DNA sequence: TTAGCTGCAAAAGGTTTGCAAATTA
DNA sequence: TAATTTGCAAACCTTTTGCAGCTAA
């Protein structure tokens, strides 16, 4: 359960927090640990739930505030799904998100997947795309097949 | 103010509503008229505000319910911006949306713009993209230039 | 000591829902 | 008449905020 590399990474992030004039608290440590333990995309609500497993009175607002700071420090990013809550992940987990509207499954693609599109938008419109800040909505292969069968 | 082509289109949509077993009410007529008069992407809130100009006690919930029916009938689509409310538009106004996170401007592109991406997703992952259901987030040319100048 | 964080409760959007009254066909 | 729609108010869900007390440095 104690992974030295993960501990380093955690310490690194907490150090950035200190360097920014912030405090390292047990709630913040727990939020970062939860992000590191997660599969890479979790809602603020679910982070709160996990943290509260060990520290029952950490409130959701603390989680949101912690995520906000970490995002400002470039350590966390969030993705907007169409409906439903935003998903948060560590900034070193860079990927594009596909969201299936039928089964709510999230599929991750390498963040280079939208490079061509980003180039085209820059050339055509001077628009600087943030390819990880929104999910691509549609229907996943399984659900599409199921829908096909159903007629 | 009275455009025969627009009147036809309005009538067409209302007829679909009837054909589906629904009723045509003044509130519904006004919602459709508002959508037709709009620039192509409006929030439920702003539709309600416009409708209420002439009919003060049409409620927002009626607007949402009307949009829902029209969406089911394939006459309306909505786009999720990252933050902020969803935007609704008539289904014949097909376009991809770019949203500038700095100035909230919405830029419309032909809905073919994501055709390559859609093909690639289908080939690589069997994923059926809905290219108009989400906005591409980033920074528009003007805001990017301004940010550049600022340092 | 003191800036910064926290929990709590309340508020702020955006959207949905329950229900009795009104309206359409 | 019978089924559908409406307005209203209340609830919902996610996120933000105000504030007095607590805590890290």
XYZ file of C-alpha atoms (C1' of nucleotides) in Angstrom:
352
model
C 0.000 0.000 0.000
C 3.005 2.288 0.481
C 4.557 2.992 -2.878
C 7.763 5.053 -2.668
C 7.289 6.604 -6.112
C 3.744 7.602 -5.241
C 4.909 9.022 -1.932
C 7.446 11.131 -3.805
C 4.826 12.395 -6.177
C 2.519 13.232 -3.302
C 5.312 15.053 -1.478
C 6.140 16.961 -4.635
C 2.621 18.262 -4.967
C 2.381 19.168 -1.297
C 5.694 21.004 -1.599
C 4.307 23.091 -4.448
C 1.401 23.964 -2.214
C 3.802 25.170 0.485
C 5.955 27.042 -2.027
C 2.833 28.906 -3.094
C 2.293 30.072 0.455
C -0.349 27.474 1.167
C -0.668 25.102 4.087
C -0.478 21.359 3.968
C -3.356 19.917 5.903
C -4.580 16.406 6.414
C -7.626 17.127 4.268
C -5.454 18.281 1.380
C -3.115 15.342 1.753
C -6.115 13.019 1.613
C -7.545 14.676 -1.478
C -4.254 14.326 -3.350
C -3.872 10.731 -2.189
C -7.384 9.986 -3.390
C -6.617 11.486 -6.804
C -3.460 9.411 -7.047
C -5.283 6.245 -6.085
C -8.169 6.800 -8.462
C -8.385 5.479 -11.985
C -7.864 8.948 -13.328
C -11.222 10.636 -13.527
C -13.364 11.179 -10.493
C -15.987 13.645 -9.386
C -15.502 15.972 -6.436
C -18.339 14.117 -4.760
C -16.602 10.756 -5.035
C -13.305 12.177 -3.804
C -15.180 13.567 -0.824
C -16.813 10.203 -0.186
C -13.479 8.425 -0.233
C -11.741 10.951 1.976
C -14.646 10.832 4.411
C -14.102 7.102 4.782
C -11.119 7.907 6.967
C -11.939 11.497 7.954
C -15.701 11.766 8.268
C -15.963 15.486 8.658
C -13.985 16.699 5.734
C -16.588 18.616 3.797
C -17.222 18.711 0.072
C -16.414 22.383 -0.012
C -12.916 21.621 1.225
C -12.532 19.151 -1.602
C -13.657 21.723 -4.159
C -11.372 24.344 -2.667
C -8.420 21.968 -2.681
C -9.048 20.985 -6.277
C -9.252 24.644 -7.192
C -5.861 25.413 -5.690
C -4.254 22.386 -7.264
C -5.709 23.371 -10.594
C -4.266 26.853 -10.269
C -0.907 25.275 -9.508
C -1.174 23.184 -12.640
C -1.362 19.873 -10.814
C -4.997 19.042 -11.501
C -7.305 19.353 -14.485
C -11.016 18.856 -14.845
C -13.174 17.668 -17.715
C -16.758 18.643 -18.381
C -19.044 15.824 -19.262
C -22.248 16.905 -20.891
C -24.561 16.130 -18.020
C -23.306 15.104 -14.632
C -20.496 16.469 -12.528
C -17.043 17.459 -13.737
C -14.319 14.877 -13.449
C -10.946 15.690 -11.912
C -7.586 14.075 -12.508
C -3.921 14.767 -11.951
C -2.437 16.926 -14.675
C 0.131 14.310 -15.613
C -2.676 12.018 -16.653
C -3.258 13.706 -19.944
C -5.969 12.256 -22.070
C -8.927 13.007 -24.203
C -12.257 11.716 -22.924
C -15.021 10.010 -24.808
C -18.316 9.741 -22.974
C -20.984 7.274 -24.015
C -24.351 8.926 -23.487
C -26.117 5.612 -23.134
C -24.007 3.830 -20.533
C -22.026 6.790 -19.167
C -18.792 4.936 -19.728
C -15.730 7.138 -20.065
C -13.087 6.063 -22.570
C -9.635 7.632 -22.473
C -7.579 8.369 -25.530
C -4.036 9.709 -25.791
C -4.126 13.477 -25.603
C -2.492 13.644 -29.019
C -5.714 12.340 -30.494
C -7.024 15.825 -31.141
C -3.726 17.263 -32.381
C -4.884 17.453 -35.989
C -8.095 19.145 -34.999
C -6.208 21.581 -32.780
C -3.887 22.459 -35.669
C -6.773 22.970 -38.007
C -8.614 25.231 -35.559
C -5.454 27.256 -35.001
C -4.837 27.641 -38.746
C -8.429 28.349 -39.733
C -9.606 30.425 -36.799
C -6.682 31.238 -34.516
C -8.551 29.254 -31.891
C -6.422 27.599 -29.212
C -8.095 24.300 -28.382
C -7.963 22.820 -24.891
C -8.357 19.216 -25.937
C -8.735 17.763 -22.475
C -11.229 20.203 -21.069
C -14.373 18.698 -22.548
C -15.581 15.196 -23.308
C -16.448 14.022 -26.788
C -20.022 12.757 -26.569
C -21.485 9.914 -28.528
C -22.260 6.221 -28.336
C -19.719 3.532 -27.532
C -19.262 0.441 -29.676
C -21.180 -1.848 -27.297
C -24.169 0.438 -26.989
C -24.178 1.132 -30.708
C -24.247 -2.615 -31.395
C -27.042 -3.110 -28.894
C -29.044 -0.273 -30.422
C -28.477 -1.805 -33.866
C -29.826 -5.175 -32.783
C -32.839 -3.643 -31.131
C -33.663 -2.186 -34.509
C -42.177 40.673 -39.306
C -44.332 38.063 -41.052
C -42.131 35.838 -43.185
C -44.126 33.259 -45.192
C -41.240 30.762 -45.262
C -40.788 31.057 -41.517
C -44.525 30.658 -41.004
C -44.396 27.446 -43.032
C -41.521 26.122 -40.989
C -43.313 26.976 -37.778
C -46.483 25.306 -39.009
C -44.511 22.247 -39.998
C -43.071 21.844 -36.534
C -46.426 22.391 -34.844
C -47.942 19.814 -37.170
C -45.357 17.259 -36.063
C -46.338 17.992 -32.517
C -49.979 17.255 -33.347
C -49.076 14.150 -35.327
C -47.303 12.867 -32.229
C -50.495 13.199 -30.231
C -49.436 16.459 -28.632
C -51.328 19.704 -28.317
C -50.408 22.993 -29.890
C -50.584 25.711 -27.305
C -49.711 29.385 -27.389
C -46.727 28.742 -25.124
C -45.355 26.121 -27.493
C -45.955 28.305 -30.501
C -44.062 31.100 -28.804
C -41.122 28.865 -27.896
C -40.749 27.696 -31.476
C -41.087 31.242 -32.779
C -38.417 32.360 -30.357
C -36.063 29.616 -31.519
C -36.653 30.597 -35.117
C -36.012 34.244 -34.403
C -32.854 33.606 -32.403
C -29.337 33.609 -33.770
C -29.165 29.882 -33.391
C -28.027 29.115 -29.874
C -29.973 30.253 -26.871
C -30.446 29.091 -23.330
C -33.790 27.928 -21.993
C -33.656 30.898 -19.663
C -33.338 33.384 -22.510
C -36.121 31.727 -24.488
C -38.302 32.029 -21.411
C -37.391 35.693 -21.028
C -38.298 36.435 -24.623
C -41.553 34.509 -24.525
C -42.481 36.215 -21.270
C -42.163 39.587 -23.004
C -45.514 38.874 -24.654
C -46.866 36.210 -22.307
C -45.666 37.005 -18.810
C -46.787 33.886 -17.095
C -45.296 31.240 -19.287
C -42.953 29.498 -16.884
C -39.428 28.229 -17.445
C -40.563 24.695 -16.804
C -42.925 24.941 -19.763
C -40.012 26.050 -21.907
C -37.910 23.104 -20.756
C -40.779 20.710 -21.334
C -41.429 22.086 -24.793
C -37.759 21.851 -25.726
C -37.728 18.282 -24.495
C -40.632 17.282 -26.704
C -39.182 19.045 -29.713
C -35.892 17.324 -29.117
C -37.590 13.960 -29.003
C -39.264 14.808 -32.290
C -35.892 15.632 -33.793
C -36.659 19.304 -34.286
C -34.361 20.729 -31.624
C -30.849 19.962 -30.420
C -28.888 21.201 -27.473
C -25.195 21.776 -26.885
C -23.381 21.543 -23.593
C -20.985 24.322 -22.908
C -18.514 23.539 -20.185
C -19.904 25.877 -17.571
C -23.144 27.737 -17.997
C -26.482 26.576 -19.315
C -27.083 24.372 -22.335
C -27.848 26.105 -25.596
C -30.757 25.085 -27.757
C -31.245 25.476 -31.492
C -33.409 24.138 -34.281
C -32.122 20.847 -35.628
C -31.738 22.240 -39.127
C -29.114 24.620 -37.845
C -26.361 22.097 -37.713
C -23.037 23.312 -36.540
C -20.125 22.577 -34.330
C -19.571 25.012 -31.478
C -16.365 26.551 -30.255
C -16.558 28.251 -26.896
C -13.953 30.736 -25.763
C -13.439 30.241 -22.042
C -12.213 33.781 -21.567
C -14.934 35.817 -23.249
C -17.672 33.178 -23.495
C -18.046 33.850 -27.182
C -19.553 31.015 -29.189
C -18.188 30.444 -32.678
C -20.074 28.230 -35.108
C -18.408 25.969 -37.616
C -19.967 23.801 -40.310
C -20.974 20.481 -38.802
C -18.695 18.730 -41.270
C -15.750 20.144 -39.377
C -15.498 17.090 -37.168
C -16.117 14.554 -39.930
C -12.506 13.352 -39.968
C -12.467 12.972 -36.220
C -15.775 11.125 -36.312
C -14.411 8.720 -38.922
C -11.282 8.107 -36.941
C -13.236 7.410 -33.746
C -15.502 5.021 -35.613
C -12.567 3.169 -37.176
C -10.382 3.051 -34.082
C -13.001 2.510 -31.397
C -16.386 1.907 -32.961
C -17.463 5.084 -31.206
C -20.294 7.040 -32.830
C -19.533 10.717 -32.298
C -22.292 13.269 -31.854
C -20.325 16.239 -33.127
C -22.866 18.878 -32.228
C -23.660 17.807 -28.721
C -20.698 19.381 -26.974
C -18.698 22.545 -27.423
C -15.003 22.565 -28.172
C -13.428 24.648 -25.420
C -10.416 26.853 -25.797
C -9.365 30.446 -26.376
C -10.494 32.533 -29.326
C -8.038 34.435 -31.523
C -8.782 37.820 -29.922
C -8.390 36.591 -26.367
C -5.277 34.616 -27.278
C -3.734 37.758 -28.777
C -4.664 39.775 -25.723
C -3.161 37.160 -23.410
C -0.032 37.152 -25.562
C 0.390 40.898 -25.259
C -0.190 40.852 -21.539
C 2.811 38.567 -21.339
C 1.353 34.921 16.081
C -1.072 35.193 12.018
C -2.191 34.071 7.490
C -4.504 30.513 5.686
C -7.761 26.535 6.101
C -11.837 24.283 7.733
C -16.729 22.845 8.676
C -21.111 24.190 8.443
C -25.020 26.035 6.607
C -26.893 28.698 3.302
C -27.113 30.311 -1.435
C -26.542 30.135 -6.172
C -27.284 28.451 -10.799
C -29.555 25.255 -14.005
C -32.964 21.817 -14.490
C -36.692 18.615 -13.055
C -40.902 17.232 -10.829
C -45.642 16.877 -8.410
C -49.941 18.468 -8.567
C -54.383 20.734 -9.170
C -56.330 23.809 -12.504
C -56.744 25.102 -17.321
C -56.820 23.983 -22.067
C -56.746 21.398 -26.495
C -58.798 18.338 -29.759
C -65.234 14.551 -22.632
C -60.719 12.838 -22.115
C -56.120 13.484 -22.521
C -52.602 16.752 -22.470
C -50.424 20.886 -20.913
C -49.795 24.549 -17.746
C -48.229 27.502 -13.708
C -46.538 27.357 -9.475
C -43.682 25.965 -5.924
C -40.713 22.904 -4.282
C -36.973 19.748 -4.965
C -32.729 18.470 -7.158
C -27.842 18.406 -8.150
C -23.484 20.458 -8.561
C -20.790 24.097 -7.106
C -19.783 28.414 -4.542
C -19.696 31.428 -0.637
C -19.797 33.718 4.169
C -18.257 33.296 8.411
C -16.512 32.097 13.018
C -13.334 28.889 14.785
C -9.200 26.073 14.102
C -4.367 25.033 12.580
C 0.035 25.046 10.147
C 4.126 27.379 9.873
